[in-house]
Coordinates of C-alpha atoms in Angstrom, one line a residue:
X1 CA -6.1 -6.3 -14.4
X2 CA -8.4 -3.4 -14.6
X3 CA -11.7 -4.1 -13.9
X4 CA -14.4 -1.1 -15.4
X5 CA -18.1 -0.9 -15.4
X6 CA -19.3 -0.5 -18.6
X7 CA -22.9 0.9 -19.2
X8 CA -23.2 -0.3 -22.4
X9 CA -23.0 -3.6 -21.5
X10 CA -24.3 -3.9 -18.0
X11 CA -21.4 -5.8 -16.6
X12 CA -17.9 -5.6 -15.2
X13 CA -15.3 -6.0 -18.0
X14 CA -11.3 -6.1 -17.7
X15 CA -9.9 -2.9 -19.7
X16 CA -8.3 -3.9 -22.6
X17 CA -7.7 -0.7 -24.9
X18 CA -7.8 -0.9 -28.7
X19 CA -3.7 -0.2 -29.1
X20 CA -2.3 -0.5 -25.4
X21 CA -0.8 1.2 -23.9
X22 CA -2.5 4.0 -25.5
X23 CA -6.0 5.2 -23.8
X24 CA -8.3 7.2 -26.3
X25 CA -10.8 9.2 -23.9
X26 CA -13.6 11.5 -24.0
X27 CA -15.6 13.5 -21.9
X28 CA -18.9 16.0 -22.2
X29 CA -18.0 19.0 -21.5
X30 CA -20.4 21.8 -20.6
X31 CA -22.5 24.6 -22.1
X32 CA -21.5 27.4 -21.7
X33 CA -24.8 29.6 -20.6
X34 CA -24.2 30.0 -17.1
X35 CA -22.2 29.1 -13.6
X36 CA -20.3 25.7 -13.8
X37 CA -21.5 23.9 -10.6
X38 CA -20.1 21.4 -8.3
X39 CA -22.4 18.7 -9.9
X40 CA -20.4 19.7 -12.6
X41 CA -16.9 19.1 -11.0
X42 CA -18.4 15.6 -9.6
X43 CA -17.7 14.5 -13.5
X44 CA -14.8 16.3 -14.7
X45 CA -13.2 15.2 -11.5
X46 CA -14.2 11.9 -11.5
X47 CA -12.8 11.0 -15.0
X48 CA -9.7 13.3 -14.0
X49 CA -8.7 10.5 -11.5
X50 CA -10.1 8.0 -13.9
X51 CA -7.0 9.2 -16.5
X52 CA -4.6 9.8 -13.7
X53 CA -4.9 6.3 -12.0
X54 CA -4.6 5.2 -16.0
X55 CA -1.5 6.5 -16.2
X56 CA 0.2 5.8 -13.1
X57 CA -0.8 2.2 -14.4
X58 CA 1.5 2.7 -17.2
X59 CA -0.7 3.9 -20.0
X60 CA -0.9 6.9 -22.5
X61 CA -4.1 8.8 -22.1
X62 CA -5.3 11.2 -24.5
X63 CA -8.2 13.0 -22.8
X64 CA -10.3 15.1 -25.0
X65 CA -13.2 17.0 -23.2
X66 CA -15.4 19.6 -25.3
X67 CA -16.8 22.8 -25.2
X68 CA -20.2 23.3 -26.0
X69 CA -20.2 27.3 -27.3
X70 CA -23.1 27.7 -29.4
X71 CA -26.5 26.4 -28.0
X72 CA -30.0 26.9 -27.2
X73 CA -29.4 27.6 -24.5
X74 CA -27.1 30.2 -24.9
X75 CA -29.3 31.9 -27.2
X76 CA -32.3 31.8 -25.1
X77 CA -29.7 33.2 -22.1
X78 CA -28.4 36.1 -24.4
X79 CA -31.8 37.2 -25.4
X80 CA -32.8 37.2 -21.3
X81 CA -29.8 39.7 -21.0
X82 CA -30.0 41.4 -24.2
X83 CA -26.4 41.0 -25.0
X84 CA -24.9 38.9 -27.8
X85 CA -24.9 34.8 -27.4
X86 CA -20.8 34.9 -27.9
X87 CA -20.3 37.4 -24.9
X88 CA -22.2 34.5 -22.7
X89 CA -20.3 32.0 -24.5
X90 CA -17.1 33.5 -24.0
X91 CA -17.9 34.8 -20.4
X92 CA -18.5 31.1 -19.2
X93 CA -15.9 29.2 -21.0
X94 CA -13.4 31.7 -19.5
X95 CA -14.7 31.0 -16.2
X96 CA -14.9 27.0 -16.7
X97 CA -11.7 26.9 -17.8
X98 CA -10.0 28.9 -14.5
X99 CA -12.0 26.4 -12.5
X100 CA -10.4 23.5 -14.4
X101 CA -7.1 24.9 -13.5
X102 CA -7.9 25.5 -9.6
X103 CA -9.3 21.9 -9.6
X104 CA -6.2 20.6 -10.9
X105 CA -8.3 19.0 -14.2
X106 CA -6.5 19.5 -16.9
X107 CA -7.3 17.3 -20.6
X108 CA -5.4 17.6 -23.5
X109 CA -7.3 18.6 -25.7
X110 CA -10.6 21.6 -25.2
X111 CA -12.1 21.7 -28.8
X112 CA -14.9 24.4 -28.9
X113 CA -18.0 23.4 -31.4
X114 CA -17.6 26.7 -32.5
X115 CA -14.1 26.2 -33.8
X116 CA -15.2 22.9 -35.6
X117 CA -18.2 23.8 -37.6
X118 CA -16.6 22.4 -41.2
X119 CA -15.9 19.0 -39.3
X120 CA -20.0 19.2 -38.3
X121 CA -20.8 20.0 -41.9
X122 CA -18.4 17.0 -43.5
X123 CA -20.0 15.0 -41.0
X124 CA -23.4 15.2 -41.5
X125 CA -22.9 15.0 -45.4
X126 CA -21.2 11.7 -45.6
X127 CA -24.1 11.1 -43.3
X128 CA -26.8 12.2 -45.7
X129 CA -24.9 10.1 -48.4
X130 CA -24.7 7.0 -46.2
X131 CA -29.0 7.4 -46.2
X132 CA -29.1 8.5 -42.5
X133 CA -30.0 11.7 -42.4
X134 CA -32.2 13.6 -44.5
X135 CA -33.6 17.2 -45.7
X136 CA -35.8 19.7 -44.1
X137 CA -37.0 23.2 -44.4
X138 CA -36.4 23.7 -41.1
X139 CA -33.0 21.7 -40.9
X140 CA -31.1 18.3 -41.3
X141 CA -32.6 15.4 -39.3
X142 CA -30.7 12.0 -38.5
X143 CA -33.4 9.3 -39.2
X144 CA -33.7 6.8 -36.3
X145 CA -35.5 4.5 -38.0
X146 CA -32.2 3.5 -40.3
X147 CA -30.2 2.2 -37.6
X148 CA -31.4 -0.8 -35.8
X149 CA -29.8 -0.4 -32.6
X150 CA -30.9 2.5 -31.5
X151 CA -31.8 1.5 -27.2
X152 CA -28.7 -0.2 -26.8
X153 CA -26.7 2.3 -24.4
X154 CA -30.0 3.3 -22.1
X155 CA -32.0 0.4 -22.9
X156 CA -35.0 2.7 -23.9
X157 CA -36.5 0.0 -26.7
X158 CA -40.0 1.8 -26.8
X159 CA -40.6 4.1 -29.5
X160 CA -43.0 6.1 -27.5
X161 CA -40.4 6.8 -25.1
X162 CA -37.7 8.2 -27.7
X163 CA -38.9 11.6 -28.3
X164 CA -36.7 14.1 -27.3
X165 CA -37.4 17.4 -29.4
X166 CA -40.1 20.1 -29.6
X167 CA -42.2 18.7 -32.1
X168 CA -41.0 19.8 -35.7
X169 CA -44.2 19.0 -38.7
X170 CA -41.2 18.6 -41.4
X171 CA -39.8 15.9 -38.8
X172 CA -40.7 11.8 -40.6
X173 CA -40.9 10.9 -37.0
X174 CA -41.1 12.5 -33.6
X175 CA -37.9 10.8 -32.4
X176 CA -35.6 12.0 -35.2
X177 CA -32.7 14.2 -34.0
X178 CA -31.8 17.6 -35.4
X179 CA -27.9 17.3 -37.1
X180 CA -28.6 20.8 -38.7
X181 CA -30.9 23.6 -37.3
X182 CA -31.6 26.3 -40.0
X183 CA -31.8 30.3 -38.2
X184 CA -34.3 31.5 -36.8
X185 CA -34.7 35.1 -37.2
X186 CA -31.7 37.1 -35.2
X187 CA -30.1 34.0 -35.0
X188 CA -26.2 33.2 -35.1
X189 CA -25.5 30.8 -37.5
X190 CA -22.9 29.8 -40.1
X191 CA -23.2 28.6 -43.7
X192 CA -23.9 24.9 -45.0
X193 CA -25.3 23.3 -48.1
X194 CA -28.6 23.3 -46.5
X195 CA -29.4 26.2 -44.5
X196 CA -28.0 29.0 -42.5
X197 CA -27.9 27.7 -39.3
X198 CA -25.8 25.9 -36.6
X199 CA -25.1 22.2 -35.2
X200 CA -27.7 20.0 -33.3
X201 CA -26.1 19.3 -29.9
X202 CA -25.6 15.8 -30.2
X203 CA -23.3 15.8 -33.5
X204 CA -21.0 18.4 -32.0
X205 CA -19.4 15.5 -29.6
X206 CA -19.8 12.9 -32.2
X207 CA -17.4 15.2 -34.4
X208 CA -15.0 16.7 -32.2
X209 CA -14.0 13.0 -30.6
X210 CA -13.7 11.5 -34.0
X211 CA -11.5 14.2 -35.1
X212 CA -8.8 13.9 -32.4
X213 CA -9.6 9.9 -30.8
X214 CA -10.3 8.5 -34.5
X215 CA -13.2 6.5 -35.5
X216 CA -13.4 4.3 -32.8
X217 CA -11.6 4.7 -29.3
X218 CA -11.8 3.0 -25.8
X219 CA -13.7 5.4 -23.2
X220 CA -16.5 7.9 -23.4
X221 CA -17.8 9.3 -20.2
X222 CA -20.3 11.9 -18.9
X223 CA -22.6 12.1 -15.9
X224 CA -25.2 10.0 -16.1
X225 CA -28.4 12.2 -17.2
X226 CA -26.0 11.8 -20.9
X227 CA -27.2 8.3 -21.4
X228 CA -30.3 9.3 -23.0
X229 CA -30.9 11.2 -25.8
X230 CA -27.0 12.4 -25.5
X231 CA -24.8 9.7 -25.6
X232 CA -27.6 7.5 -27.3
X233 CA -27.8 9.9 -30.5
X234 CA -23.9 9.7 -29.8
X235 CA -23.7 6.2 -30.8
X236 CA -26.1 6.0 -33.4
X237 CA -24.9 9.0 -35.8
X238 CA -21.2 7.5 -35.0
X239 CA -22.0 4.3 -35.7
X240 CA -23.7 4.8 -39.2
X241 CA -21.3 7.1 -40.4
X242 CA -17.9 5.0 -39.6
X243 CA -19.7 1.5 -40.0
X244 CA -18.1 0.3 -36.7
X245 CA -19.3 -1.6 -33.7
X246 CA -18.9 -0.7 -31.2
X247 CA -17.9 3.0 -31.7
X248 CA -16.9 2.9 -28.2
X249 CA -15.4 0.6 -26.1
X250 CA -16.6 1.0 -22.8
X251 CA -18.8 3.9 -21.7
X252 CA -18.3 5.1 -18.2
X253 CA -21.1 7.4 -16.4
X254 CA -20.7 9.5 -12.9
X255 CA -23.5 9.5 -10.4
X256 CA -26.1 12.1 -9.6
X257 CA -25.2 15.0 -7.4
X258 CA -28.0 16.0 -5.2
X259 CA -28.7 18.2 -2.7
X260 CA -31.1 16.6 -0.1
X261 CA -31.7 13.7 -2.3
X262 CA -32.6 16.1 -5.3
X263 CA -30.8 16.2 -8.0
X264 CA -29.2 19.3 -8.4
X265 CA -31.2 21.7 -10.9
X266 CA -31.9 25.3 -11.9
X267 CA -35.9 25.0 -11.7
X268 CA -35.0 23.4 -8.0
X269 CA -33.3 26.3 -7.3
X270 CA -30.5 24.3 -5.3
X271 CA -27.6 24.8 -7.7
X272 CA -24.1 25.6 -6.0
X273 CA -21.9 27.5 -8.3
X274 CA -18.4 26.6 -8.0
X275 CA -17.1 29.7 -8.6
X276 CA -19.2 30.7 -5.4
X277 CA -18.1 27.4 -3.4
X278 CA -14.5 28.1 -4.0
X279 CA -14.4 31.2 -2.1
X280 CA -15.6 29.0 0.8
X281 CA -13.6 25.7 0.5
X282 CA -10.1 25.9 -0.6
X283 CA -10.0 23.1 -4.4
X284 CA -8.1 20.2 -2.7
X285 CA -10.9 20.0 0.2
X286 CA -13.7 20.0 -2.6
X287 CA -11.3 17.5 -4.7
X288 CA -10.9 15.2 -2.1
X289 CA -14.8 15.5 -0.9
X290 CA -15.8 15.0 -4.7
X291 CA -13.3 11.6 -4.5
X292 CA -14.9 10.0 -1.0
X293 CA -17.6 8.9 -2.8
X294 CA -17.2 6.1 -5.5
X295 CA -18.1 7.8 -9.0
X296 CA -20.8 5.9 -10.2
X297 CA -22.6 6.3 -6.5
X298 CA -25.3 9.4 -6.1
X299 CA -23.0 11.8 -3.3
X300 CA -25.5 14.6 -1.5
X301 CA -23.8 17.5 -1.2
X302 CA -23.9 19.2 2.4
X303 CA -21.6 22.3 3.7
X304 CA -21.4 20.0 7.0
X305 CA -20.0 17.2 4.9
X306 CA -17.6 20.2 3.5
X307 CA -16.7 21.0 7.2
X308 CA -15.7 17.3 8.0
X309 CA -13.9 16.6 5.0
X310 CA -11.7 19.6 5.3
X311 CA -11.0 18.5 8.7
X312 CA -10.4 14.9 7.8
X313 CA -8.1 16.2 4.7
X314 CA -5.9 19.0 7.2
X315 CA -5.0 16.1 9.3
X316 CA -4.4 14.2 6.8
X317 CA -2.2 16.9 5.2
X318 CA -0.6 17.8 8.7
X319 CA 1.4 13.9 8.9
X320 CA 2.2 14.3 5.4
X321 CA 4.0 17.0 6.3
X322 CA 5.6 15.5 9.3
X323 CA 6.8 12.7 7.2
X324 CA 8.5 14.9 4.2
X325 CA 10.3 16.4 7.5
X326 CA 11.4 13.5 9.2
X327 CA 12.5 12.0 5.7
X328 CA 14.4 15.3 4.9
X329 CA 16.0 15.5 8.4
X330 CA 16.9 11.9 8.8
X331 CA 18.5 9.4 8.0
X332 CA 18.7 5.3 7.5
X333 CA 19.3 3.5 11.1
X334 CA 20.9 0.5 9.8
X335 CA 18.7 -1.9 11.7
X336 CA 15.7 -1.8 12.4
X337 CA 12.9 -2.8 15.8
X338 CA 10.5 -5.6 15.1
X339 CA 7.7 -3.1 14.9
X340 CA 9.4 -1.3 12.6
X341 CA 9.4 -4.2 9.8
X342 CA 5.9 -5.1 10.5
X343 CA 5.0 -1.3 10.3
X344 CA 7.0 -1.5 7.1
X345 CA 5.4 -4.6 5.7
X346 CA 2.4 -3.7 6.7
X347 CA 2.4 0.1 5.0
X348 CA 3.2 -2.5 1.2
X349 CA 0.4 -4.4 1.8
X350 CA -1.7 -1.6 1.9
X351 CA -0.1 -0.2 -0.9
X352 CA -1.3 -3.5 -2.7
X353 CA -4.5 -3.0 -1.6
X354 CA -5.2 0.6 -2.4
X355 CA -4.5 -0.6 -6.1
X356 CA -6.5 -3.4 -5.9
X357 CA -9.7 -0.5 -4.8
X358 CA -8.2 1.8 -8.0
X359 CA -8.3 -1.6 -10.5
X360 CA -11.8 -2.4 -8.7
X361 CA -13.4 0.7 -11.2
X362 CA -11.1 3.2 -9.3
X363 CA -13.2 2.3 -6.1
X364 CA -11.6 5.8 -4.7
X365 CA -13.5 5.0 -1.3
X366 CA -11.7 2.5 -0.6
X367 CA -8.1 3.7 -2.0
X368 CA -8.9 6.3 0.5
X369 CA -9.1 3.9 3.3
X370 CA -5.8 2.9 2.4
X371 CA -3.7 5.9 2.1
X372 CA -5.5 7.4 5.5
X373 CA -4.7 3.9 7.1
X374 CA -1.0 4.3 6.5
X375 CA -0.6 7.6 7.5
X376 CA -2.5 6.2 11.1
X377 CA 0.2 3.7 11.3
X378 CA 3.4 5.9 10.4
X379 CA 1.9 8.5 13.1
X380 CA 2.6 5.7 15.9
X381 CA 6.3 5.8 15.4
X382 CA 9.2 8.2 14.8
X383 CA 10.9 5.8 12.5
X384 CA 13.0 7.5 9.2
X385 CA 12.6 4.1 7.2
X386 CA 8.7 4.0 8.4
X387 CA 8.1 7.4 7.2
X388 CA 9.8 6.9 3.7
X389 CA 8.0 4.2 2.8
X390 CA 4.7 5.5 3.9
X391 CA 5.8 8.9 2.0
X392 CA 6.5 6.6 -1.0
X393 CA 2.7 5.0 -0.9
X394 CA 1.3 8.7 -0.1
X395 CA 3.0 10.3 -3.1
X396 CA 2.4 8.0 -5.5
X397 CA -1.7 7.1 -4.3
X398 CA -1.6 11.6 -4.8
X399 CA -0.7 11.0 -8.6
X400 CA -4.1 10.3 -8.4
X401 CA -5.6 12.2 -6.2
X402 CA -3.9 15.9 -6.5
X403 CA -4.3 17.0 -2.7
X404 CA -0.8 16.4 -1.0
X405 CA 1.0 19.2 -2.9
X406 CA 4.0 20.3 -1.1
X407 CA 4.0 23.9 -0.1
X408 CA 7.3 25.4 1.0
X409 CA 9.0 28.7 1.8
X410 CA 12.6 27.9 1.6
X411 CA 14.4 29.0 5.3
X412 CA 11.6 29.8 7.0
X413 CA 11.3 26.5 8.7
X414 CA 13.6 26.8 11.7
X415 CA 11.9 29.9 13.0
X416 CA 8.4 28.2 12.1
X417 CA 9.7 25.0 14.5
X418 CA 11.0 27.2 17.1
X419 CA 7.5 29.6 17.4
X420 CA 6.0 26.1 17.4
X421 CA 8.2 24.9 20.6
X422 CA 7.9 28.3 22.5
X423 CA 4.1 28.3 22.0
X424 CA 4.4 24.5 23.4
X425 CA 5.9 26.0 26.5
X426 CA 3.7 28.7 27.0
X427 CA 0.6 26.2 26.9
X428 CA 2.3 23.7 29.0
X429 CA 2.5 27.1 31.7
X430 CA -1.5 27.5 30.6
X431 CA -0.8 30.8 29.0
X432 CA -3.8 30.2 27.0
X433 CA -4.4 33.6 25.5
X434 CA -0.6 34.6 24.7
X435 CA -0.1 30.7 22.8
X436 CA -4.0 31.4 21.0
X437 CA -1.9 34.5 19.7
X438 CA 0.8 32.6 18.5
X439 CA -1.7 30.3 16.3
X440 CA -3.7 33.2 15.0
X441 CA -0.6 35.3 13.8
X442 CA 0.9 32.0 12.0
X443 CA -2.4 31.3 10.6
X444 CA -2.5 34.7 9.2
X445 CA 0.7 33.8 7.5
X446 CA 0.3 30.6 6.1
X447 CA 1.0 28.0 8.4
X448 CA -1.7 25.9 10.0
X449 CA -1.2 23.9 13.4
X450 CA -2.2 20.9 14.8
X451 CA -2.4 19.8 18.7
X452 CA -1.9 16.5 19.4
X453 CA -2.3 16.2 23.2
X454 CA 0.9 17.9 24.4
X455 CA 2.7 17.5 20.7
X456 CA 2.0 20.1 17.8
X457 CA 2.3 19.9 14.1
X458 CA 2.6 22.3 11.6
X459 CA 2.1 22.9 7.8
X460 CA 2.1 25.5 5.1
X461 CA -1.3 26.1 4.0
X462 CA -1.8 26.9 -0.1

């Protein structure tokens, strides 16, 4: 069984979908204003693995993660530039969505609000029918005083402590959320019943995951600065429109990223684009980094903690290699050493264990341990039923991970193997400088070596 942490309760619960084995799952996207950063890809890659482990375990996942185009934010950012607020829209979402790809995160659905304003406006009228929103000059308000359980996700019960918009006089109270925000002048905005204007923030996700998950489905998640007022207006607009209870299952939050223990933030000035950190770090080392840490855990970010997982992940990507070639080259023994079968039985048990970490809320530390403990014990021996079995566990733990992808150039791997053996020669001779040349010319082409003491491997590099 599935064990997840669920925020709105506080507790460990097994995962027990509405209709199994279908898995209803949404995610807060970003706003499009500037650079996606790799606090960012901390949460879309956490609930990435989150969907994949879900499906290796046998289940259908829907994963719908938005696109916030039309903001404040974006506004404010187009006016600093002086161009219009769709160029920056447009500009960003481009670039989040190629960084998506290159991180191997890819939902199945990526609603823009933009692209869903009617859904926004049906919504917030049945609203205003069901006598939860009202009426403004300025805009449409949801009234947080007509839902009683307004605190229940963040646990914020003090009314003092709920307000979360610049003060507006046509507001009842100072906690009420904007549904509706009528323009301003040189404003974009769209028509409604009300006003011309645009979409509050919060009823954009409230919309688009009702649309495609229905009115109630089994997992929301975000990072965890979403609880509150995000994910808390979530609920209550949700709630009091569809008349359900929870409108979410379980809600599911990734840790802070920081950046010597402070969280990572534009008026800190320690934001690392991803765009930027990609020309540095190939995606897999900055996927696997993102995955050493469990994802409801703060993880400080740190080029040295770059360096050493790209390290740790080359090796790691080196005896992967060496098994798909001793698996491809050989063959079934028929019998097999004592060490062999313990090395064999031993490789399933860890198999067991690493789902045991994914079932313990994808504990991804610990699966981790597992995988890199196999590959430790298939280095040890040459053994063709060793490495299968091992390459089994590998493959399928990287349904999960995205990291071991195979790279090949078909022929090429004879003359890489036999560089590889006269480079060995030439450093057993301690022809240091003619065997340095040898690695820097096949690095220029692709393929990355390994020494082991007097053995070398070898892999294509992406």
């Amino acid at each position: 069984m599935i064990k997840v942490y669920n925020t709105l309760t506080r507790k460990y619960e097994d995962f027990q979908p509405l209709q199994p084995p279908l898995v209803r799952m949404y995610v807060c996207g970003p706003t499009v204003y500037d650079h996606s950063h790799i606090g960012h890809a901390r949460t879309w890659v956490a609930f990435d693995v989150v969907k994949r482990y879900l499906r290796l375990r046998g289940y259908f996942v829907i994963h719908v993660q938005n696109i916030t185009d039309i903001d404040d934010k974006i506004i404010n950012r187009a006016n600093e530039l002086g161009v219009s607020w769709k160029e920056i829209a447009d500009k960003y979402a481009k670039e989040y969505l190629d960084l998506m790809k290159e991180m191997k995160v890819f939902p199945t659905i990526h609603p823009r609000v933009t692209e869903h304003i009617s859904d926004i406006i049906e919504f917030i009228k049945d609203l205003i029918e069901k006598g939860y929103a009202y009426v403004t000059p300025s805009g449409v308000y949801f009234d947080v005083d007509k839902y009683p359980y307004y605190g229940q996700l963040s646990g914020v019960k003090d009314k003092e402590m709920w307000s979360q918009e610049t003060f507006v006089k046509d507001k009842k109270n100072p906690y009420d959320f904007a549904l509706w925000k009528c323009a301003k002048p040189n404003e974009p905005w769209w028509e409604s019943p009300w006003c011309k204007g645009r979409p509050g923030w919060h009823i954009e996700c409230s919309t688009m995951s009702s649309k495609y998950l229905g009115k109630q489905f089994d997992i929301h998640g975000g990072a965890r600065d979403l609880i509150f007022p995000h994910h808390e207006n979530e609920i209550a607009q949700s709630e009091a429109r569809f008349g359900v209870r929870p409108w979410v299952k379980y809600w599911l939050h990734s840790g802070y990223l920081t950046v010597k223990g402070e969280k990572m933030s534009k008026s800190l000035g320690n934001i690392v684009p991803l765009v930027d950190l990609l020309k540095e770090y190939p995606a897999d080392v900055v996927r696997y980094w993102l995955t050493t840490a469990h994802y409801r855990s703060e993880l400080d970010f740190s080029y040295d903690r770059l360096d050493q997982a790209k390290v740790a992940l080359e090796r790691m990507k080196m005896s992967v290699d060496k098994l798909r070639r001793t698996v491809e080259k050989g063959y079934p023994k028929g019998s097999l050493k004592d060490e062999e079968v313990k090395a064999i039985y031993d490789i399933w048990k860890l198999r067991e264990e690493f789902h045991q970490a994914m079932s313990n809320d994808f504990n991804t530390p610990e699966a981790w341990a597992k995988v890199r403990e196999a590959l430790r014990i298939a280095n040890e021996t040459d053994s063709w039923e060793v490495a299968a079995i091992t390459l089994n566990f590998v493959e399928e733990a990287d349904q999960v991970f995205a990291v071991f992808e195979e790279k090949r150039v078909e022929g090429v791997e004879p003359f890489v193997d036999l560089l590889v053996r006269v480079r060995s020669r030439l450093r057993e001779r301690k022809m240091w400088e003619l065997s340095d040349w040898i690695r820097s010319e096949l690095d220029k082409l692709g393929v990355k070596l390994l020494d082991k003491g007097r053995e070398t491997e070898w892999r294509f590099a992406k």
